[in-house]
Coordinates of C-alpha atoms in Angstrom, one line a residue:
X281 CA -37.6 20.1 14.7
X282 CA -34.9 21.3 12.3
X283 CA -33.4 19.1 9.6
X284 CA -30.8 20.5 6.9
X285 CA -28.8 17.2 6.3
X286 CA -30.1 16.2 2.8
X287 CA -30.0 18.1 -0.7
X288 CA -34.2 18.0 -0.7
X289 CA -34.2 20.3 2.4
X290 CA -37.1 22.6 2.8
X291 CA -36.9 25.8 0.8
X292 CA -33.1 24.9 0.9
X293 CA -32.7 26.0 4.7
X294 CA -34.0 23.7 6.9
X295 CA -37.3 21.4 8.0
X296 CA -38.7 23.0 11.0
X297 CA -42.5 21.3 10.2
X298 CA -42.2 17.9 8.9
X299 CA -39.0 16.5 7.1
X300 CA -39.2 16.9 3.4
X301 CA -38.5 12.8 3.7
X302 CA -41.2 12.6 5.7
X303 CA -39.5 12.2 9.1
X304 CA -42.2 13.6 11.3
X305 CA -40.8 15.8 14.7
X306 CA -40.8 13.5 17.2
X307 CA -38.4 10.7 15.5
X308 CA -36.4 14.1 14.5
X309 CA -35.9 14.5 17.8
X310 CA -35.0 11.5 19.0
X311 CA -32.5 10.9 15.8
X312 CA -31.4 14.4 17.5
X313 CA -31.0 12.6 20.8
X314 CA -29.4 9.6 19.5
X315 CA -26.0 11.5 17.6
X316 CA -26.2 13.7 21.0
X317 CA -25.8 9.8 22.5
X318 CA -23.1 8.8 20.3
X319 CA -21.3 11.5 21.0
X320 CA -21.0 10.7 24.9
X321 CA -20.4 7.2 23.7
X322 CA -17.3 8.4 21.7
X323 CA -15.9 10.1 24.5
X324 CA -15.7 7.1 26.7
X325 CA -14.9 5.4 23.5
X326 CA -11.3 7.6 22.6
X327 CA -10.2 7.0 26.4
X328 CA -10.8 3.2 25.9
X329 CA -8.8 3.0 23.1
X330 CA -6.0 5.2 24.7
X331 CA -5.8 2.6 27.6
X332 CA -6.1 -0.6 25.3
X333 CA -9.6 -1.9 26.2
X334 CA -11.3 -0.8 23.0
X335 CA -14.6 -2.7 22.2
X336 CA -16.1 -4.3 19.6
X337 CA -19.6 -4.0 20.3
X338 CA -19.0 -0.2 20.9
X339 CA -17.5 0.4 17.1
X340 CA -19.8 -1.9 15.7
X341 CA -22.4 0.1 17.6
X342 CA -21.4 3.6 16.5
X343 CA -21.6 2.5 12.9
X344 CA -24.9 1.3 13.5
X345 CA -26.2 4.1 15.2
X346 CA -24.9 6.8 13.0
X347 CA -26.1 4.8 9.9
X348 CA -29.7 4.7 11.5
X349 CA -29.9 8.6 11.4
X350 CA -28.9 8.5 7.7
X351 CA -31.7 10.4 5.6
X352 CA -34.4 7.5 4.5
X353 CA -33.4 4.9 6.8
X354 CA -35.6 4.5 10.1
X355 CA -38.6 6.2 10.9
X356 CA -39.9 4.5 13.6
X357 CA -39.7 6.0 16.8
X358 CA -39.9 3.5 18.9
X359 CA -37.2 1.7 17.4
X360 CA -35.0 4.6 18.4
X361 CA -36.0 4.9 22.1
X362 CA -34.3 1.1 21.7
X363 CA -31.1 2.3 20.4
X364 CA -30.8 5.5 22.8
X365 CA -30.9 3.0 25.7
X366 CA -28.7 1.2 23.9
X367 CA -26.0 3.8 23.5
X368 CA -26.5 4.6 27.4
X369 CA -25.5 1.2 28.5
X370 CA -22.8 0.1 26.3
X371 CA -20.9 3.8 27.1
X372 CA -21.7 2.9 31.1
X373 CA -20.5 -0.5 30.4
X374 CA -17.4 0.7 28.7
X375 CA -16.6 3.3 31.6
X376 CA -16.0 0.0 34.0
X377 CA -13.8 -1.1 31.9
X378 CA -12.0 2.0 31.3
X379 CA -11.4 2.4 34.9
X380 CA -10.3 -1.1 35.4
X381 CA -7.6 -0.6 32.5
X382 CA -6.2 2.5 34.5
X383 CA -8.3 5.4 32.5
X384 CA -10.4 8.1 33.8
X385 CA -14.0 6.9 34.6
X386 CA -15.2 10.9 35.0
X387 CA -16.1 13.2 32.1
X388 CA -17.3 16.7 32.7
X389 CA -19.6 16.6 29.6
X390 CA -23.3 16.1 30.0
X391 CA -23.3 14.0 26.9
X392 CA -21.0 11.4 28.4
X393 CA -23.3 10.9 31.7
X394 CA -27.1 12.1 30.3
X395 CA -29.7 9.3 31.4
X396 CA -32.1 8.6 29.1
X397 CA -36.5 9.4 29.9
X398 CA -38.6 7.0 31.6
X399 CA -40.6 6.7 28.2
X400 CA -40.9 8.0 24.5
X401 CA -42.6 11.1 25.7
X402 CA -39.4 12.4 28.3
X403 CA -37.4 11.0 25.3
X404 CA -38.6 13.3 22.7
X405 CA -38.5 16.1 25.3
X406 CA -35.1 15.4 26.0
X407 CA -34.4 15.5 22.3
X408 CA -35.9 18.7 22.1
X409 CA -34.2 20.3 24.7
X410 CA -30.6 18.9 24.6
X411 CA -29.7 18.2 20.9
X412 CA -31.4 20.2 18.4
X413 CA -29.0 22.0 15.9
X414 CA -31.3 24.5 15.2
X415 CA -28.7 27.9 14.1
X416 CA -27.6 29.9 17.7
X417 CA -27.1 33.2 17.1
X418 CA -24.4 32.7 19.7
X419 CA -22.4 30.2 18.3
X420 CA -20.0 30.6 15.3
X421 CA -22.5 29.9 12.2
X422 CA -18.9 28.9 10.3
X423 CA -17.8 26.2 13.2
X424 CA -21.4 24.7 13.3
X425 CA -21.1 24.0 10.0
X426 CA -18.1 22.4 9.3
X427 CA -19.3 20.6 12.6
X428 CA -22.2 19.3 10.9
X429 CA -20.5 18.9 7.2
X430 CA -18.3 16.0 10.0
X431 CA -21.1 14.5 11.5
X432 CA -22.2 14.2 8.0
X433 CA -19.6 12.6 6.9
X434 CA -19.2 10.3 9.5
X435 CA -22.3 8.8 9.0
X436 CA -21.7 8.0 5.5
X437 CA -18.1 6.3 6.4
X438 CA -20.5 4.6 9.2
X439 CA -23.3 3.3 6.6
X440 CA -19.7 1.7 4.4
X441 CA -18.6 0.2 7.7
X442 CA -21.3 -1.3 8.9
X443 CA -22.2 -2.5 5.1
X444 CA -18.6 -4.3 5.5
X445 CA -19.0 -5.5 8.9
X446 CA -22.2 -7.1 8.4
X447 CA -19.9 -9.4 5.7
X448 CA -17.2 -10.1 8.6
X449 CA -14.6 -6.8 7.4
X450 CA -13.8 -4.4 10.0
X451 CA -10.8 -2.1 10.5
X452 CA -9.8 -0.5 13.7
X453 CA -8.9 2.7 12.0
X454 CA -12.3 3.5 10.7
X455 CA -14.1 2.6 13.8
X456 CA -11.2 5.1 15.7
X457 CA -11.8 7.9 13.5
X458 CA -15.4 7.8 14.2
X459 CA -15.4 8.0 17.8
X460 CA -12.3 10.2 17.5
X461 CA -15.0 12.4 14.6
X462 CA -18.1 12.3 17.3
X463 CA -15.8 13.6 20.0
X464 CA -14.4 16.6 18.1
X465 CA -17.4 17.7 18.0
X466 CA -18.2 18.1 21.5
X467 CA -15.3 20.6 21.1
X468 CA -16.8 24.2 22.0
X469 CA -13.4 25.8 21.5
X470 CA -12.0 24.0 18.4
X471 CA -11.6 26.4 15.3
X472 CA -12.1 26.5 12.0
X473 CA -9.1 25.2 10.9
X474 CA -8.9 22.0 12.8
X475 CA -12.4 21.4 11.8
X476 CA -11.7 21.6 8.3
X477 CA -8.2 18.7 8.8
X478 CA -10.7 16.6 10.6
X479 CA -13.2 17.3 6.9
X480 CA -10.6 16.1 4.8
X481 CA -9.7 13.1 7.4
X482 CA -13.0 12.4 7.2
X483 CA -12.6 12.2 3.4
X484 CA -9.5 9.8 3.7
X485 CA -11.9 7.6 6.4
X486 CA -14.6 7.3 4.5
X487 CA -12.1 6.0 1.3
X488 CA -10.7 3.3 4.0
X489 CA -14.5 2.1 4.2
X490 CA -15.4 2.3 0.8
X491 CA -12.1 0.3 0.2
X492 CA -12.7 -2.1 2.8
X493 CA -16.2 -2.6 1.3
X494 CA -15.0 -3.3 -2.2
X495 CA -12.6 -6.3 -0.8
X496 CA -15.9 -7.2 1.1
X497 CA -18.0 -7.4 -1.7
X498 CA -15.7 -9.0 -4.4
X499 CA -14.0 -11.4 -1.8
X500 CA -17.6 -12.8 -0.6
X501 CA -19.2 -12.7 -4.2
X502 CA -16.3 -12.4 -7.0
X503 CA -15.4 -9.5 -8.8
X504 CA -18.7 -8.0 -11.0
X505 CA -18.2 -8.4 -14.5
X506 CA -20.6 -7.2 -17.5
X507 CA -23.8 -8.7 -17.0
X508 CA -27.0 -7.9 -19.2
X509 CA -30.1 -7.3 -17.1
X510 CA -33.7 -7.4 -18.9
X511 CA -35.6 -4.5 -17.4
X512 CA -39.1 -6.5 -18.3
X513 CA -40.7 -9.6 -16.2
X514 CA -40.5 -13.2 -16.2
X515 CA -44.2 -15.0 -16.0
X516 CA -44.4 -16.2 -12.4
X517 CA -44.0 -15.2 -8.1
X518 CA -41.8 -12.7 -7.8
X519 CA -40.1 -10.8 -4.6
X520 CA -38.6 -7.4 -5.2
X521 CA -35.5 -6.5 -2.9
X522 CA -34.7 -2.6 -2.9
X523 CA -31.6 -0.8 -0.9
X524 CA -28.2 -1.7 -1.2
X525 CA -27.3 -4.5 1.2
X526 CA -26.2 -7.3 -1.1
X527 CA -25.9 -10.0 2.0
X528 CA -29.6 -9.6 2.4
X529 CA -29.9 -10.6 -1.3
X530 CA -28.1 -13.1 -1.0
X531 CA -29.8 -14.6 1.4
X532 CA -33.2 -13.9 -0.2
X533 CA -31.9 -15.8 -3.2
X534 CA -31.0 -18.8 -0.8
X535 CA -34.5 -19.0 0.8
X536 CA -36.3 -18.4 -2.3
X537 CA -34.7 -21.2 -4.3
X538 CA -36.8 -23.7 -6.0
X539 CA -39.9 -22.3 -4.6
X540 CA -41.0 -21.1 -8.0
X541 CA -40.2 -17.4 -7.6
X542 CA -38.3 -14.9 -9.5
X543 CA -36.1 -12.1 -7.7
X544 CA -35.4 -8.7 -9.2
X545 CA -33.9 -5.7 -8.0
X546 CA -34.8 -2.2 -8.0
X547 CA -32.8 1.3 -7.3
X548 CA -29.4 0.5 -6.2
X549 CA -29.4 -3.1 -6.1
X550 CA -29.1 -3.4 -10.3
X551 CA -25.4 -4.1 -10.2
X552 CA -25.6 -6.8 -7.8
X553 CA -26.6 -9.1 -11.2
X554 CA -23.0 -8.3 -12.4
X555 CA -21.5 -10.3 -9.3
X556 CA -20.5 -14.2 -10.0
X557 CA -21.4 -15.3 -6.4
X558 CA -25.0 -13.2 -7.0
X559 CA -26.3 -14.1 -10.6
X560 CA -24.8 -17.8 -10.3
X561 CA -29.0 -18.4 -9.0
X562 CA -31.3 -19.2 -12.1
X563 CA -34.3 -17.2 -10.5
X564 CA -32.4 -14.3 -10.2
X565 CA -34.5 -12.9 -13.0
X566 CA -34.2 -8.9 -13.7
X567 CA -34.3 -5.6 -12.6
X568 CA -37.9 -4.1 -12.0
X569 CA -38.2 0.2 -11.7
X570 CA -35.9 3.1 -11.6
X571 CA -34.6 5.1 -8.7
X572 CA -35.5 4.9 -5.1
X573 CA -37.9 8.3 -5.1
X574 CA -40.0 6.7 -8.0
X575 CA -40.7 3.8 -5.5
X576 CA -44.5 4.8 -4.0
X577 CA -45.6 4.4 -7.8
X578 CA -43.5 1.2 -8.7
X579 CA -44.2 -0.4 -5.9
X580 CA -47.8 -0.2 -5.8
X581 CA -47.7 -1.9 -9.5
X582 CA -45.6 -4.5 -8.3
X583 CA -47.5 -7.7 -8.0
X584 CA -44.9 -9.5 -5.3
X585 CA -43.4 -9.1 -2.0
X586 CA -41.4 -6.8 -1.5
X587 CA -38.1 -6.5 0.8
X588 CA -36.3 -3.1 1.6
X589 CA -32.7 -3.1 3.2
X590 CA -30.9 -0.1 4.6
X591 CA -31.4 3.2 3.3
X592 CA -33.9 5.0 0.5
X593 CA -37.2 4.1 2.0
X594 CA -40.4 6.6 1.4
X595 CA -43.5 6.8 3.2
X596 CA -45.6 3.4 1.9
X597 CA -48.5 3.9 0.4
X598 CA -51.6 1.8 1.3
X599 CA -51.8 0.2 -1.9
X600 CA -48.5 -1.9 -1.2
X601 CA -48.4 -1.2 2.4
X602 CA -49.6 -5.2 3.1
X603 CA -46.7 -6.5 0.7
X604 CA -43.9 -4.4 2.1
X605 CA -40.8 -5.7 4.9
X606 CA -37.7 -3.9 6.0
X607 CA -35.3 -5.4 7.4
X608 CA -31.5 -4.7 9.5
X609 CA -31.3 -0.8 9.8
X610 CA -34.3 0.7 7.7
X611 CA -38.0 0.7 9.1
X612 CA -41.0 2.8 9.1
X613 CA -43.8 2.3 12.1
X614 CA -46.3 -0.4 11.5
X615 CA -44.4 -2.5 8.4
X616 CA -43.0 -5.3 9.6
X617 CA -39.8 -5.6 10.5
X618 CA -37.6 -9.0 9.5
X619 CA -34.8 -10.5 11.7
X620 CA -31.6 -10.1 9.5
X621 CA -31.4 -13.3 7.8
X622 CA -34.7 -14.5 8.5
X623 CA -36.6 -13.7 5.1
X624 CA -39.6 -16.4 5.4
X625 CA -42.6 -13.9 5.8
X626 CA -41.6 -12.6 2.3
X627 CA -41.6 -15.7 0.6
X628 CA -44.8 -16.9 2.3
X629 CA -46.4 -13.5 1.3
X630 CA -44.8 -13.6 -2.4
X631 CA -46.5 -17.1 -2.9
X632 CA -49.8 -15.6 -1.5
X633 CA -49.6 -13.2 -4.0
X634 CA -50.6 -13.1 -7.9
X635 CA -47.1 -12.0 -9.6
X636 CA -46.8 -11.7 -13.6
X637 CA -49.9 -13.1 -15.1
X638 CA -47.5 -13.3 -18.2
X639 CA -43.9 -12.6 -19.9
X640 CA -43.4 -8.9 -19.9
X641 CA -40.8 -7.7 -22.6
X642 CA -38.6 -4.5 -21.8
X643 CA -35.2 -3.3 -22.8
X644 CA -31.6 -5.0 -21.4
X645 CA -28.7 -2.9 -19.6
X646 CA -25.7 -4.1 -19.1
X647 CA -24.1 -3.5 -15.4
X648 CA -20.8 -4.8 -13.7
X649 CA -18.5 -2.6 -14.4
X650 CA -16.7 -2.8 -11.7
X651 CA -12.5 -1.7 -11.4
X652 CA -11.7 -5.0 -11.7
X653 CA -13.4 -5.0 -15.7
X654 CA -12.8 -1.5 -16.6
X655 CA -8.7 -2.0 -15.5
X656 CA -8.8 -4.8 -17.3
X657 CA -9.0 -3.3 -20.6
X658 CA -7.2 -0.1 -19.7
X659 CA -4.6 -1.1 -22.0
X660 CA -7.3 -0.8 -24.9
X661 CA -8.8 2.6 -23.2
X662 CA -5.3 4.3 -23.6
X663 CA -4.7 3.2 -26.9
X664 CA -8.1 4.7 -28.1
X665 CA -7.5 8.1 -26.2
X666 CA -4.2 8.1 -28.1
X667 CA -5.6 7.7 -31.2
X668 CA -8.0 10.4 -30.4
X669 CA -11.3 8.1 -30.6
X670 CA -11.6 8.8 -26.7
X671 CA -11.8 12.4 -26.2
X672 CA -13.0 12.2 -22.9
X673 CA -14.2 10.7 -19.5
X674 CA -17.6 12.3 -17.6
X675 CA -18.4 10.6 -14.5
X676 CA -21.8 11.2 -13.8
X677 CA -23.6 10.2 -10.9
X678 CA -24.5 10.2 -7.4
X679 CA -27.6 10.2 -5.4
X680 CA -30.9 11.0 -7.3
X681 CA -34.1 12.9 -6.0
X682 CA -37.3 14.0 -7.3
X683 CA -36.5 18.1 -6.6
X684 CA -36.8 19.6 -10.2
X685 CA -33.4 20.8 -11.6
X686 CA -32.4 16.8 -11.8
X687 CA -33.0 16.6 -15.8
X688 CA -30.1 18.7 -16.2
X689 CA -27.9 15.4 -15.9
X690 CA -30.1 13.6 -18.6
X691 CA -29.6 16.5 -20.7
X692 CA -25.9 16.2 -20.2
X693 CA -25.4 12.7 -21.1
X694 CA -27.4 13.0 -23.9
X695 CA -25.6 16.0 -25.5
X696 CA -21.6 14.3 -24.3
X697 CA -20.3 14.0 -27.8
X698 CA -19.9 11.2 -28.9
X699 CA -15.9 10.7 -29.5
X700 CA -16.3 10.9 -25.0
X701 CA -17.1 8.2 -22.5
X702 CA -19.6 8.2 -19.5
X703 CA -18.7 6.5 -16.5
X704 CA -21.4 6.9 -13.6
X705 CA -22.7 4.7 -10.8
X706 CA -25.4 5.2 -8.2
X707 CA -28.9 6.1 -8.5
X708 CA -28.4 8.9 -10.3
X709 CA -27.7 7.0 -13.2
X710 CA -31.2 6.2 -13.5
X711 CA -32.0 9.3 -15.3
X712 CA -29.9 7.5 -18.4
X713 CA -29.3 4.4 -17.9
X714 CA -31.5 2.9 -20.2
X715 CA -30.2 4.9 -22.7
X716 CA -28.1 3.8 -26.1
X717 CA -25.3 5.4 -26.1
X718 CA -23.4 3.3 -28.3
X719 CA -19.6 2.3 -28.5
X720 CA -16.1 3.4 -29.4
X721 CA -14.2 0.3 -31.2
X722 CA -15.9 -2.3 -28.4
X723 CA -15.6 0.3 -24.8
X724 CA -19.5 1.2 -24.3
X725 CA -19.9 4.6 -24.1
X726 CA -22.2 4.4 -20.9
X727 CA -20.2 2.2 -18.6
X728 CA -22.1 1.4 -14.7
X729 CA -19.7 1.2 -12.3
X730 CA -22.5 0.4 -9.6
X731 CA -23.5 1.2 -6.5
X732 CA -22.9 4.6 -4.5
X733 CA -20.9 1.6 -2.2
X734 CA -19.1 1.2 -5.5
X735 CA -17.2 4.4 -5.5
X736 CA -14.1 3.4 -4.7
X737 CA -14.4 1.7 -8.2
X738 CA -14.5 4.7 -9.7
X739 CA -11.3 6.0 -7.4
X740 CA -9.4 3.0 -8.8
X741 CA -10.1 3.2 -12.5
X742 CA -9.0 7.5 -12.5
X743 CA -5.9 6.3 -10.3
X744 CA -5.1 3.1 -13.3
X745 CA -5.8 5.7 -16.0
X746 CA -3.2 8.3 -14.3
X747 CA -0.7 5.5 -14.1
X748 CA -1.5 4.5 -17.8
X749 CA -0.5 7.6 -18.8
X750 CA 2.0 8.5 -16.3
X751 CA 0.1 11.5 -15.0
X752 CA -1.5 12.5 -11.7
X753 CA -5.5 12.3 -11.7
X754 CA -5.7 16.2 -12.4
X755 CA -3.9 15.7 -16.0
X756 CA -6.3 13.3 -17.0
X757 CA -9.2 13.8 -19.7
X758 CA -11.6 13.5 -17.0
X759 CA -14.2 15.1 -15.3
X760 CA -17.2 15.4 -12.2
X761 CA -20.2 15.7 -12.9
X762 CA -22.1 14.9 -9.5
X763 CA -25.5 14.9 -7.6
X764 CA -26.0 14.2 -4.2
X765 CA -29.3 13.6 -1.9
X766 CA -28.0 12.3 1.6
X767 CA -24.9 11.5 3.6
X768 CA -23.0 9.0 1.9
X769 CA -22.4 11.2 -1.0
X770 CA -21.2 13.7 1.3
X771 CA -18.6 11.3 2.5
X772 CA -17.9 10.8 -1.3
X773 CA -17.1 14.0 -1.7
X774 CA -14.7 14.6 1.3
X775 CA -13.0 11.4 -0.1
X776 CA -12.7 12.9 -3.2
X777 CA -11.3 16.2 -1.8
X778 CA -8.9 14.4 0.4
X779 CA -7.7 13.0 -2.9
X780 CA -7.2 16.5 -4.2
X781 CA -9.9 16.4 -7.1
X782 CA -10.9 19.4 -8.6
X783 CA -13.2 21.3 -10.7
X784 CA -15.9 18.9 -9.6
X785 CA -19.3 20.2 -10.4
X786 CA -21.9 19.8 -7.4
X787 CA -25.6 19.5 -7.5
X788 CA -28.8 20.6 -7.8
X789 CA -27.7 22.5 -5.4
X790 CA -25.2 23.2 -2.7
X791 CA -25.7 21.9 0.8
X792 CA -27.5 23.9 3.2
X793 CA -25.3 23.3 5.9
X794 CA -22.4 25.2 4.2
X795 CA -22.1 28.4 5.1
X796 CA -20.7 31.4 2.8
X797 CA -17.6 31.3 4.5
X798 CA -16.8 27.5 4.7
X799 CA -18.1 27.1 0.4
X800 CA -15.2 30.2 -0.2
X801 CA -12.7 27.7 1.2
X802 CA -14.0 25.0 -1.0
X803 CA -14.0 27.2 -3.8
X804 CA -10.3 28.7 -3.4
X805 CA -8.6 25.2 -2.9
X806 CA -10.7 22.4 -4.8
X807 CA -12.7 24.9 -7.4
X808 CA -15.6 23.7 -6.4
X809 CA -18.8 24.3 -8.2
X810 CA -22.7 24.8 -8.7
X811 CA -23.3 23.0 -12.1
X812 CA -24.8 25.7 -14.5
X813 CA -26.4 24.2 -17.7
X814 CA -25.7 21.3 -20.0
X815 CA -24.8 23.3 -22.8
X816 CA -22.4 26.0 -20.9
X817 CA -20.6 23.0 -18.4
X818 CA -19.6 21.0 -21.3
X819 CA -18.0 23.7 -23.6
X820 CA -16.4 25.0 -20.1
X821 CA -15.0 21.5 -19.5
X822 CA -13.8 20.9 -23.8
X823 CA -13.4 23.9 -25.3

């Protein structure tokens, strides 16, 4: 196998042994297998949509499938020989149909007409053989990667659409962009510099998800608004939901109610308490644990059920193992796997178990921050930068991990004077988000903004700040601060670049996937950067 896709990678080159995530080889390979898939699929899917007889199931489908191969979602094999047969028919399906509209039913490349093995055995094989992305010494190590830094992308704009569709939003142009993405590259001949527009179009893609998301989200269940969440436990059942799919909340919340069990969140579920359609249930108690790489331990001392939804799963740990479900994309072989929607096996196993034997007291953070709040009182944020009480904005945040290096950004919070505001959102937040940070004149000084999905929040509030002042985003007070773990946060950052931000700090450390070559470029027209330390970033960034 070989694996370079998330921050953790081994030795910061590549898993060739076992993923670092604990993907073992063969469902490497067939993850391998399934983008080699969805990139015949594309092909057939781009001369569909050129004769008119685009299909739904096919965009749904390539969402679904890139999201699946997102670090920490699916480790079950066998659940991926399902979804490479599954690729195979719809793109045979789709050919029919191309030919019937007056397209081209023949494609010369072997990804468009492979046939899938007989079993998991010829499928790993076939993984092995066709679709590795191991480095070629005869293939331009500068391409490959900005080939990969797409891919990458796309499958962070996928996880956003497919997050949306599953709430009824879809839009043509993101599904179009990803079979257009997938297609490009198939392209043996395409050069650097069409490679890095497609980057940047990914960047502008992935901010048509995140915004499609965002009217998903506060259509279905009202815009967030400050909400205190006790980080203790209520006396009682309880079911844990982890991930970030708020629809399977929801419906958790639905099935659970009046059954004598409390609900709490963990990792990136926390801001779902801030929505008015979400915290409108009165067992909708608190939030329960920290970030999703803390989860073997908080699990295990978890005395519930426990759901996970889409992405951040780790390898369970016998002690928990028996309480454990996954449900829609994420799975690992042998927990059981729920019908989206159908959440009974958790509350049956909740009510089996012990829960809190008592009250257990613990601090309160306050989360739903969302654009609609923050722009809200924008008025009041410019007046207090104008007076000089708000020196400046960090945003810090992104994906969290457990590689060493990651204190650096609870060092950084904690030394931000304290005339500046911190804005941040995702897990990363959970190296300070229990922290005090205070006020200036009624703003908090730590503000959640939510969710990695949340990130077009953050986009919204720099863009009502800039028009506040009557500046672009590049004259404002503000600064990136970011981490990043897996794919989503990759599509962040091509969003962010396609927006034109610069100066934006970048770690741990820098993706493995980016060559020497391709990080000059990032250097030279966004200033792109390793964070250093605490101490040297923040007298770089104020003087």
């Amino acid at each position: 196998m070989f694996c370079y896709q998330c921050e953790q990678t081994a030795q910061g080159k590549g898993c060739t042994q076992v993923g670092v995530c604990g993907k073992q080889p063969e469902t490497a390979a067939l993850q391998d297998l399934l983008i080699y898939a969805l990139k015949g699929l594309a092909m057939v899917a781009v001369e569909a949509t050129r004769n008119g007889c685009n299909n739904a199931d096919v965009n749904r489908f390539m969402a679904k499938g890139l999201f699946s191969t997102l670090t920490n979602v699916d480790f079950d094999p066998e659940r991926f020989v399902a979804l490479i047969r599954e690729c195979v028919q719809l793109r045979d399906a789709l050919k029919k149909d191309v030919v019937h509209a007056g397209g081209r039913g023949n494609f010369r490349l072997p990804e468009a007409n492979f046939q899938p093995g007989a079993d998991l055995r010829e499928l790993v094989g076939q993984g092995q053989q066709l679709a590795g992305i191991a480095p070629d010494p005869d293939l331009d190590p500068d391409v490959e990667a900005l080939k990969q830094l797409l891919i990458y992308g796309l499958k962070g704009t996928a996880a956003y659409a497919h997050h949306a569709a599953l709430l009824g939003f879809e839009d043509p142009q993101v599904y179009d962009f990803l079979n257009e993405g997938m297609m490009a590259a198939l392209n043996s001949g395409i050069s650097m510099q069409a490679l890095i527009y497609l980057v940047i179009r990914c960047g502008e893609t992935n901010l048509r998800a995140m915004k499609l998301l965002d009217e998903a989200h506060t259509t279905t269940y009202g815009h967030p608004a400050p909400t205190p969440v006790p980080l203790g436990a209520k006396k009682g059942k309880a079911i844990l939901v982890s991930g970030h799919d708020l629809k399977d909340l929801e419906e958790i919340l639905k099935q659970s109610e009046g059954k004598g069990i409390n609900v709490y969140t963990h990792g990136e579920m926390l801001p779902a308490h801030g929505y008015p359609g979400l915290k409108k249930y009165p067992h909708f108690y608190g939030h329960y644990g920290t970030a999703w790489q803390n989860q073997q331990r908080e699990f295990a001392a978890f005395p519930g059920a426990i759901l996970m939804t889409t992405n951040c799963l780790q390898k369970p740990q016998p002690a928990y193992q028996g309480n454990l479900f996954t449900t829609d994309l994420v799975g690992w072989p042998g927990i059981p796997h729920l019908k989206t929607g159908d959440f009974g096996p958790v509350i049956e196993k909740a009510l089996q178990l012990p829960g809190f034997p008592e009250d257990v007291p613990g601090k309160t953070v306050t989360t739903g921050f969302g654009h609609h709040a923050v722009i809200g009182v924008a008025d009041k944020i410019v007046e207090l930068v104008k007076a000089g009480k708000i020196r400046h904005f960090f945003l810090v945040g992104g994906c969290d991990g457990a590689k060493p290096g990651r204190s650096y950004y609870t060092e950084f919070v904690e030394k931000v004077p304290k005339d500046c505001v911190v804005l941040t959102l995702a897990c990363g937040k959970f190296r300070f988000f229990d922290k005090d940070l205070g006020a200036i004149d009624g703003i908090p000084r730590l503000i959640d903004l939510g969710q990695c999905n949340d990130a077009y929040s953050a986009i919204m509030i720099v863009d009502a700040l800039a028009k506040a002042f009557n500046c672009n985003a590049q004259e404002l007070p503000v600064s990136l601060v970011l981490s990043w773990y897996e794919q989503k946060a990759v599509a962040i950052l091509l969003s962010l670049l396609f927006l034109n931000f610069k100066n934006i700090r970048l770690g741990p450390t820098l993706p493995a996937f980016v060559t020497p070559k391709v990080l000059d470029f990032l250097v030279k027209n966004f200033n792109l950067m390793p964070i250093g330390t605490p101490d040297a970033d923040l007298k770089a960034i104020l003087g």
